Structure formats: C-alpha cells, structure tokens
mmCIF file of N, CA and C in Angstrom:
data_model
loop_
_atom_site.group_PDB
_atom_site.id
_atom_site.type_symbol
_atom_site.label_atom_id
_atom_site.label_comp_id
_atom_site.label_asym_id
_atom_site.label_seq_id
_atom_site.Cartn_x
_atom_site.Cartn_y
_atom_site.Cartn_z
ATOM 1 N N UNK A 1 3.192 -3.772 -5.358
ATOM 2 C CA UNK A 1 3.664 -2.422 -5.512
ATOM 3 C C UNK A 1 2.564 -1.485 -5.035
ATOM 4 N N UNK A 2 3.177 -0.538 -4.454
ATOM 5 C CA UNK A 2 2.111 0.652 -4.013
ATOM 6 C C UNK A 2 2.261 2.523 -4.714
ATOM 7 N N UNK A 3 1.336 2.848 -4.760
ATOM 8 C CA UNK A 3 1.499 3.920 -5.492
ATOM 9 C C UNK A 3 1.142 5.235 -4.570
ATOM 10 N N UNK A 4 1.114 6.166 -4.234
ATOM 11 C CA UNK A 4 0.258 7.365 -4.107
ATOM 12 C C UNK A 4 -0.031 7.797 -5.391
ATOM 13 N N UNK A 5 -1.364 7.574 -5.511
ATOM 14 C CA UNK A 5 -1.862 8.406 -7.229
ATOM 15 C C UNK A 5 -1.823 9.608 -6.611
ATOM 16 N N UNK A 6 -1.979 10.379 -5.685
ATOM 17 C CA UNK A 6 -1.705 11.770 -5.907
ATOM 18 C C UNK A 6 -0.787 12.540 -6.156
ATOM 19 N N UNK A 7 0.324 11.283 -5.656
ATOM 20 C CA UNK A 7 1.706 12.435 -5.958
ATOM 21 C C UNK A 7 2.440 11.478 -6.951
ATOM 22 N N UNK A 8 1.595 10.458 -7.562
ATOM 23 C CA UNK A 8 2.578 9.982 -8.719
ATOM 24 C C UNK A 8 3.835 9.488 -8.283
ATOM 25 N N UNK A 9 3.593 8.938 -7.325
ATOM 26 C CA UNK A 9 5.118 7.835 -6.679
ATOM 27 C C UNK A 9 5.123 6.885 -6.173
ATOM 28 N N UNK A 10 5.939 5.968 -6.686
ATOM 29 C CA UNK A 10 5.789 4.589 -5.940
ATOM 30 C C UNK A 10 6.435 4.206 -4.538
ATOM 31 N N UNK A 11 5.875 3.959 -3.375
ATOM 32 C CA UNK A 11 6.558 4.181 -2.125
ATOM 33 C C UNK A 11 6.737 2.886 -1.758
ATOM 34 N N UNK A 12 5.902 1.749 -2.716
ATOM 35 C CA UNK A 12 6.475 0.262 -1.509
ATOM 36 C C UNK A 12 6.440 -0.485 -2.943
ATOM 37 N N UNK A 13 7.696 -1.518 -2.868
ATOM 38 C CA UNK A 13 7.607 -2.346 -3.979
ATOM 39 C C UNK A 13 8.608 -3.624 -3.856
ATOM 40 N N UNK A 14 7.778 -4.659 -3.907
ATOM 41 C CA UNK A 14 8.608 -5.613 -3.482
ATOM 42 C C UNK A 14 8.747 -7.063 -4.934
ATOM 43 N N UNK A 15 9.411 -7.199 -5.483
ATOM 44 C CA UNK A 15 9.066 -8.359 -6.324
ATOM 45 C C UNK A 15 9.016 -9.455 -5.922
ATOM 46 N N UNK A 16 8.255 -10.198 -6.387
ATOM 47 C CA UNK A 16 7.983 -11.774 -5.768
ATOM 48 C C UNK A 16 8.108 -13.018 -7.147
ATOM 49 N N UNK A 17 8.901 -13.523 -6.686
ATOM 50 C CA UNK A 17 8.876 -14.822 -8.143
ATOM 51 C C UNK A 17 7.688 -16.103 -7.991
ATOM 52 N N UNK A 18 7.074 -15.998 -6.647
ATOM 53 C CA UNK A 18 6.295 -17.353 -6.646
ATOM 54 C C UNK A 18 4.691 -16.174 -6.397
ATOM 55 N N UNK A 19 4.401 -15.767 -7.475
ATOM 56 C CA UNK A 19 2.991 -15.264 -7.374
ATOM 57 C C UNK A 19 1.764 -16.100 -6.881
ATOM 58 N N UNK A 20 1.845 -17.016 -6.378
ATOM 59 C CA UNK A 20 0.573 -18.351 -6.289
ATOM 60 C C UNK A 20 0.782 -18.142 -5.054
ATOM 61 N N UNK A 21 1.447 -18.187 -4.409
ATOM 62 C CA UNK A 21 1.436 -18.167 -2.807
ATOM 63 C C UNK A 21 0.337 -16.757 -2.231
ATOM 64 N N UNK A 22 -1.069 -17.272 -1.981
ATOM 65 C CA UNK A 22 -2.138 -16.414 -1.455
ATOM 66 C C UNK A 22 -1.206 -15.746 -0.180
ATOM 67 N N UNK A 23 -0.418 -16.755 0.520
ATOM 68 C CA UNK A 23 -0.673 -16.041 2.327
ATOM 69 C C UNK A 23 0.679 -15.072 1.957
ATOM 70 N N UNK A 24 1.618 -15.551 0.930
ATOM 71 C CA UNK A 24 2.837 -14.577 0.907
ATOM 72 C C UNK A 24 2.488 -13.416 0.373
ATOM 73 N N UNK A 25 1.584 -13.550 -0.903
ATOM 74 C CA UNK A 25 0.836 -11.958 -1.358
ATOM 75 C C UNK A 25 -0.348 -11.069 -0.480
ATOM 76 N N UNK A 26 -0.763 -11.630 0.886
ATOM 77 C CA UNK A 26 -1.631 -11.019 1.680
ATOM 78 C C UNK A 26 -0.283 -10.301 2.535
ATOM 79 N N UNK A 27 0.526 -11.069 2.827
ATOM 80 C CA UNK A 27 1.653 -10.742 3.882
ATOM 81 C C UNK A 27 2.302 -9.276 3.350
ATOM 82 N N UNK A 28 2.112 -9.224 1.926
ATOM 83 C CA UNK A 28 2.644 -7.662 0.980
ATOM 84 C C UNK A 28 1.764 -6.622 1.769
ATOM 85 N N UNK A 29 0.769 -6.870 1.474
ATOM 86 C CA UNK A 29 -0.361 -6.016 2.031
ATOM 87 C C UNK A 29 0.007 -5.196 3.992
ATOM 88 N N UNK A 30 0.108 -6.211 4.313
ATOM 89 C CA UNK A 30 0.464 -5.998 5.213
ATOM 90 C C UNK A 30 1.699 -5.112 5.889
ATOM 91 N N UNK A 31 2.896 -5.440 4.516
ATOM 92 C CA UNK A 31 3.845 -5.032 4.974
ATOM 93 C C UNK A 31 3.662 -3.529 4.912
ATOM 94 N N UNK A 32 3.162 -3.500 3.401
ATOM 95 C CA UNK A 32 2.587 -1.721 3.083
ATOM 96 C C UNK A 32 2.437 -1.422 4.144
ATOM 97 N N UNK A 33 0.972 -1.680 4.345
ATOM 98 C CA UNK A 33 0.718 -0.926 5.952
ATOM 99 C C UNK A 33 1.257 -0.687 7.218
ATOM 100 N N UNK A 34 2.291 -1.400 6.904
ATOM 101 C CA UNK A 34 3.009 -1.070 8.232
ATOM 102 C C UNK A 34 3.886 -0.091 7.930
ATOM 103 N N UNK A 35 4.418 0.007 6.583
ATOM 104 C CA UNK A 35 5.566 1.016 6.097
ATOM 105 C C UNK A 35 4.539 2.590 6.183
ATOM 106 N N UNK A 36 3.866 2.496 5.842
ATOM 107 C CA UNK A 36 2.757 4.032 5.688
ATOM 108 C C UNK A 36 2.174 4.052 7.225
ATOM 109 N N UNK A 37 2.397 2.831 8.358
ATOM 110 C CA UNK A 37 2.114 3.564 9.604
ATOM 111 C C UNK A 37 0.401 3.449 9.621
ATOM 112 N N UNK A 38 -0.115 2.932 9.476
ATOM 113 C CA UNK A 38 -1.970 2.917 9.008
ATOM 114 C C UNK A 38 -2.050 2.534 7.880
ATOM 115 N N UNK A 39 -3.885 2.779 7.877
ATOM 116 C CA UNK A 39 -4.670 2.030 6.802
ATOM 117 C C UNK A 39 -4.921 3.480 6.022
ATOM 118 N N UNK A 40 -4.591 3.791 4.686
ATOM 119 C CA UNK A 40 -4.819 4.583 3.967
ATOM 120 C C UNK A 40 -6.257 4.976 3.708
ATOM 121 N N UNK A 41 -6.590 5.955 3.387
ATOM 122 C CA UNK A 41 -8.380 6.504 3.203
ATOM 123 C C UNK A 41 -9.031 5.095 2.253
ATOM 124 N N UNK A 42 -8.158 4.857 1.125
ATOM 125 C CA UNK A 42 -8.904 4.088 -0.174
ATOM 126 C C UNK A 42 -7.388 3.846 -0.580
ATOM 127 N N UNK A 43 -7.553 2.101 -0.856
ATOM 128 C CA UNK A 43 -6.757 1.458 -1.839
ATOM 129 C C UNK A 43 -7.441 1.090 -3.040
ATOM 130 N N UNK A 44 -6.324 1.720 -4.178
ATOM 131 C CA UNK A 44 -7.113 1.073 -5.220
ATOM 132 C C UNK A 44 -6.181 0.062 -6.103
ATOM 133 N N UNK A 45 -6.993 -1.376 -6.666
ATOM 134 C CA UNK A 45 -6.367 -2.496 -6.957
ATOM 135 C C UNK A 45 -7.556 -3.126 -8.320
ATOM 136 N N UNK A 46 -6.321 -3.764 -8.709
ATOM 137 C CA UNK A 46 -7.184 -4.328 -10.098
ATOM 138 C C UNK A 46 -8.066 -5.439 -9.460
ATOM 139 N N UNK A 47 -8.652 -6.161 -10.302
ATOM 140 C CA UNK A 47 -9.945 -7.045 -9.490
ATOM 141 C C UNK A 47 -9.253 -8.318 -9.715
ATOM 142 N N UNK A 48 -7.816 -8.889 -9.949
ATOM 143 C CA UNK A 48 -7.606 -10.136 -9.852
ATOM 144 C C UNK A 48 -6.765 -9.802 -8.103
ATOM 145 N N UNK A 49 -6.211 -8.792 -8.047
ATOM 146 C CA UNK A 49 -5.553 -8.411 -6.389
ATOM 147 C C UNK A 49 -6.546 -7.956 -5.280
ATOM 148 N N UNK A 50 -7.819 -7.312 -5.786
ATOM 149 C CA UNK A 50 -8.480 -7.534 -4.723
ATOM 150 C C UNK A 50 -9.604 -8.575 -4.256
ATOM 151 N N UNK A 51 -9.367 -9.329 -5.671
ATOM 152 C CA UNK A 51 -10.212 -10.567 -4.801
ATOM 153 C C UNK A 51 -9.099 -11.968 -4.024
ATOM 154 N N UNK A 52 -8.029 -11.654 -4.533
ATOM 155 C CA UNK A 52 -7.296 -12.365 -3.342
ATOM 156 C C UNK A 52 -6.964 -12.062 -2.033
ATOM 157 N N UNK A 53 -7.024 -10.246 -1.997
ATOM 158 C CA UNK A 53 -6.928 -9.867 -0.747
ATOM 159 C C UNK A 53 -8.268 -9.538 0.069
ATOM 160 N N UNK A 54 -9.496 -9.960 -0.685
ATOM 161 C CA UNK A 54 -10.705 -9.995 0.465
ATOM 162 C C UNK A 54 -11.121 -10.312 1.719
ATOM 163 N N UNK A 55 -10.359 -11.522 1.999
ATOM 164 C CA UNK A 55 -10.344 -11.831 3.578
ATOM 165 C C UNK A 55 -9.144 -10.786 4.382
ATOM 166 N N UNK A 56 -8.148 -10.936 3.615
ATOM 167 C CA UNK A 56 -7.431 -9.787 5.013
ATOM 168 C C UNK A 56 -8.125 -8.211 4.716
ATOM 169 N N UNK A 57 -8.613 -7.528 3.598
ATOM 170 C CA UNK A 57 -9.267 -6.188 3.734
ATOM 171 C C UNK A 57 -10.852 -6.683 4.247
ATOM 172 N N UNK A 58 -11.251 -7.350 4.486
ATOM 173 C CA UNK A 58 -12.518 -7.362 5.366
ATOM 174 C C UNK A 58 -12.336 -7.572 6.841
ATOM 175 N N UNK A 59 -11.340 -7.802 7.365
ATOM 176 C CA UNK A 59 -10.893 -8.290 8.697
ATOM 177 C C UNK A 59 -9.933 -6.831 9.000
ATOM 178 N N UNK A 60 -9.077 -6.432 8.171
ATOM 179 C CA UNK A 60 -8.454 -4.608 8.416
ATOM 180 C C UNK A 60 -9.820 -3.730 8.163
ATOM 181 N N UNK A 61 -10.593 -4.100 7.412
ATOM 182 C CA UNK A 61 -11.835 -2.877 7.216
ATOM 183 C C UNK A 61 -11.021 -1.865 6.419
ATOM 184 N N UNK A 62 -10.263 -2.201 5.543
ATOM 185 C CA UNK A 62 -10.175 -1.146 4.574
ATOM 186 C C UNK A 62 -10.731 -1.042 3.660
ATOM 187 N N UNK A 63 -10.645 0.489 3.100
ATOM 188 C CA UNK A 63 -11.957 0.256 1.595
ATOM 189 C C UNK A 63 -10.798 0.588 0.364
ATOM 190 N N UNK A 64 -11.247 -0.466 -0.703
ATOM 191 C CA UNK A 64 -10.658 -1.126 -1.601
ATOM 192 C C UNK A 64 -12.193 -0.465 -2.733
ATOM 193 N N UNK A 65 -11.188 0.490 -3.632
ATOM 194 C CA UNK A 65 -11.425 0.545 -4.956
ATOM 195 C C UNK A 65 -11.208 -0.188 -6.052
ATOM 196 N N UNK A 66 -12.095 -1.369 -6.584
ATOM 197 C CA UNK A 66 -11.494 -1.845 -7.888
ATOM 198 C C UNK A 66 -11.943 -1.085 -8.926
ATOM 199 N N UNK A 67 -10.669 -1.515 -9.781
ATOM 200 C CA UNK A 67 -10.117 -0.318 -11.158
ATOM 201 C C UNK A 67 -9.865 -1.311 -12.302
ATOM 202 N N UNK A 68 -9.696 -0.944 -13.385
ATOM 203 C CA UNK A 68 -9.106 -1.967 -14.417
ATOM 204 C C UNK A 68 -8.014 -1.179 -14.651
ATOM 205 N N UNK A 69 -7.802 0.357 -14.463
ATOM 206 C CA UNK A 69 -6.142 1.042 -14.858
ATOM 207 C C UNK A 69 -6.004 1.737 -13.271
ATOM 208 N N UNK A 70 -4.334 1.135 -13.469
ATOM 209 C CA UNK A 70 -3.619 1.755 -12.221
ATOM 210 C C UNK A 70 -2.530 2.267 -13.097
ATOM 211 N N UNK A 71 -2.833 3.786 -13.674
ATOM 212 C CA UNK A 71 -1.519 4.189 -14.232
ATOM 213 C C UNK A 71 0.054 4.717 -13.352
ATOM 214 N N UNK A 72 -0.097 4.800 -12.399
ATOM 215 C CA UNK A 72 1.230 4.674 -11.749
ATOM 216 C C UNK A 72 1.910 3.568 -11.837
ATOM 217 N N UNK A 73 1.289 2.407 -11.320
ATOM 218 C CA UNK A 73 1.793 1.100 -11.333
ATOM 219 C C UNK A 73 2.035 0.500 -12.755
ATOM 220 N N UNK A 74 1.512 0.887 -13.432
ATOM 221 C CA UNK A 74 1.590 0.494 -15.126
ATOM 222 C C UNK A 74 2.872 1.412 -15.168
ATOM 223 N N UNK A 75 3.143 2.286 -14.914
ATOM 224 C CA UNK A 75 4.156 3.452 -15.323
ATOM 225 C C UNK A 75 5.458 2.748 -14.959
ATOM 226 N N UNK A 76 5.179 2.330 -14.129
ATOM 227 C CA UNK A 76 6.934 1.781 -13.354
ATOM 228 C C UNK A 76 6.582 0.201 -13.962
ATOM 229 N N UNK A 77 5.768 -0.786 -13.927
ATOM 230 C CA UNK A 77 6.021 -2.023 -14.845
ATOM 231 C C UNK A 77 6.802 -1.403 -15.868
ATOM 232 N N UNK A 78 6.018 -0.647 -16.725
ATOM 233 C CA UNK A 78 6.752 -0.582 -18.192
ATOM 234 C C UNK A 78 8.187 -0.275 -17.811
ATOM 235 N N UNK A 79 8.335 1.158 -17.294
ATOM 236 C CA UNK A 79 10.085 1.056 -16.733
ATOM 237 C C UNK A 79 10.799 0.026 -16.493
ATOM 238 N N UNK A 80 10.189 -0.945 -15.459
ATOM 239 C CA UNK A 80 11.369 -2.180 -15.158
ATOM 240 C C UNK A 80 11.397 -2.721 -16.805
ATOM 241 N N UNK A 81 10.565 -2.767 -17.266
ATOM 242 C CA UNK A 81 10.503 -3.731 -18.392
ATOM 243 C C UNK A 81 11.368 -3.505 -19.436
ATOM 244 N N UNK A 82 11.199 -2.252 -19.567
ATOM 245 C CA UNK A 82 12.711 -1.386 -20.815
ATOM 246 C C UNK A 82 13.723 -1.641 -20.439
ATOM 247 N N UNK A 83 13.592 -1.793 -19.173
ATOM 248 C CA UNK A 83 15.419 -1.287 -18.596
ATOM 249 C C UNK A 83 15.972 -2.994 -18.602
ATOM 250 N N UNK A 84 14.801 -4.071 -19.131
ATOM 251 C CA UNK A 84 15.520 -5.345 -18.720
ATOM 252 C C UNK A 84 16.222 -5.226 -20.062
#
C-alpha cells in the first residue's frame, strides 16, 4: 500500500495472500512507481519492508525513510479490518 502523507490518501494498494514471495513484493514496488510516473522525493516504510526492498531501492537509488508509524497506512488497515 502507498500513501501520500501529505495529503492523507492512499493512491496504490494491492493485497497479496502469499506475503513470502520476496520477488512478488519487490514487483509492488515497482508497480507504484510506475503508477506515480517516477521515483518520489522520499519513501517512507517500516523496517521489516525496507529491508526486503534493499536491493531493488539501491539499484532505483531511491531514498527510503525507515519509520516504526505509518499513520495513513495504519488508518486504512484498521478500516479494512472493521469493515470485515
């Protein structure tokens, strides 16, 4: 899932049932970026997502903020989660 923290919206979100698959969760990454057209100023990601995505953000050269709170993305988990 992707957020703009500035404007508080989630613009890319895809669910995945087989989370273990490294090359299918790098391939997310990717897709983002292609939906936003470029590499954003700063992504920011918790530290279990950006240490799986270290080889493809060192090879894009994007800069990756790790965080322990992503309250956008927490905002819409909890949503799906009520609404199950």
């Amino acid at each position: 899932m992707a957020a703009d923290h500035a404007q508080g919206i989630a613009f890319f979100q895809d669910l995945l049932y087989d989370s273990t698959d490294i090359g299918l969760l790098q391939n997310q990454l990717i897709k983002m970026l292609q939906l936003t057209e470029g590499i954003p100023e700063k992504i920011m990601m918790d530290k279990k997502t950006a240490s799986i995505m270290e080889p493809l953000v060192k090879e894009l050269h994007v800069n990756v903020e790790v965080t322990e709170v992503l309250p956008n993305i927490q905002e819409v988990i909890k949503g799906i989660e009520n609404s199950i």
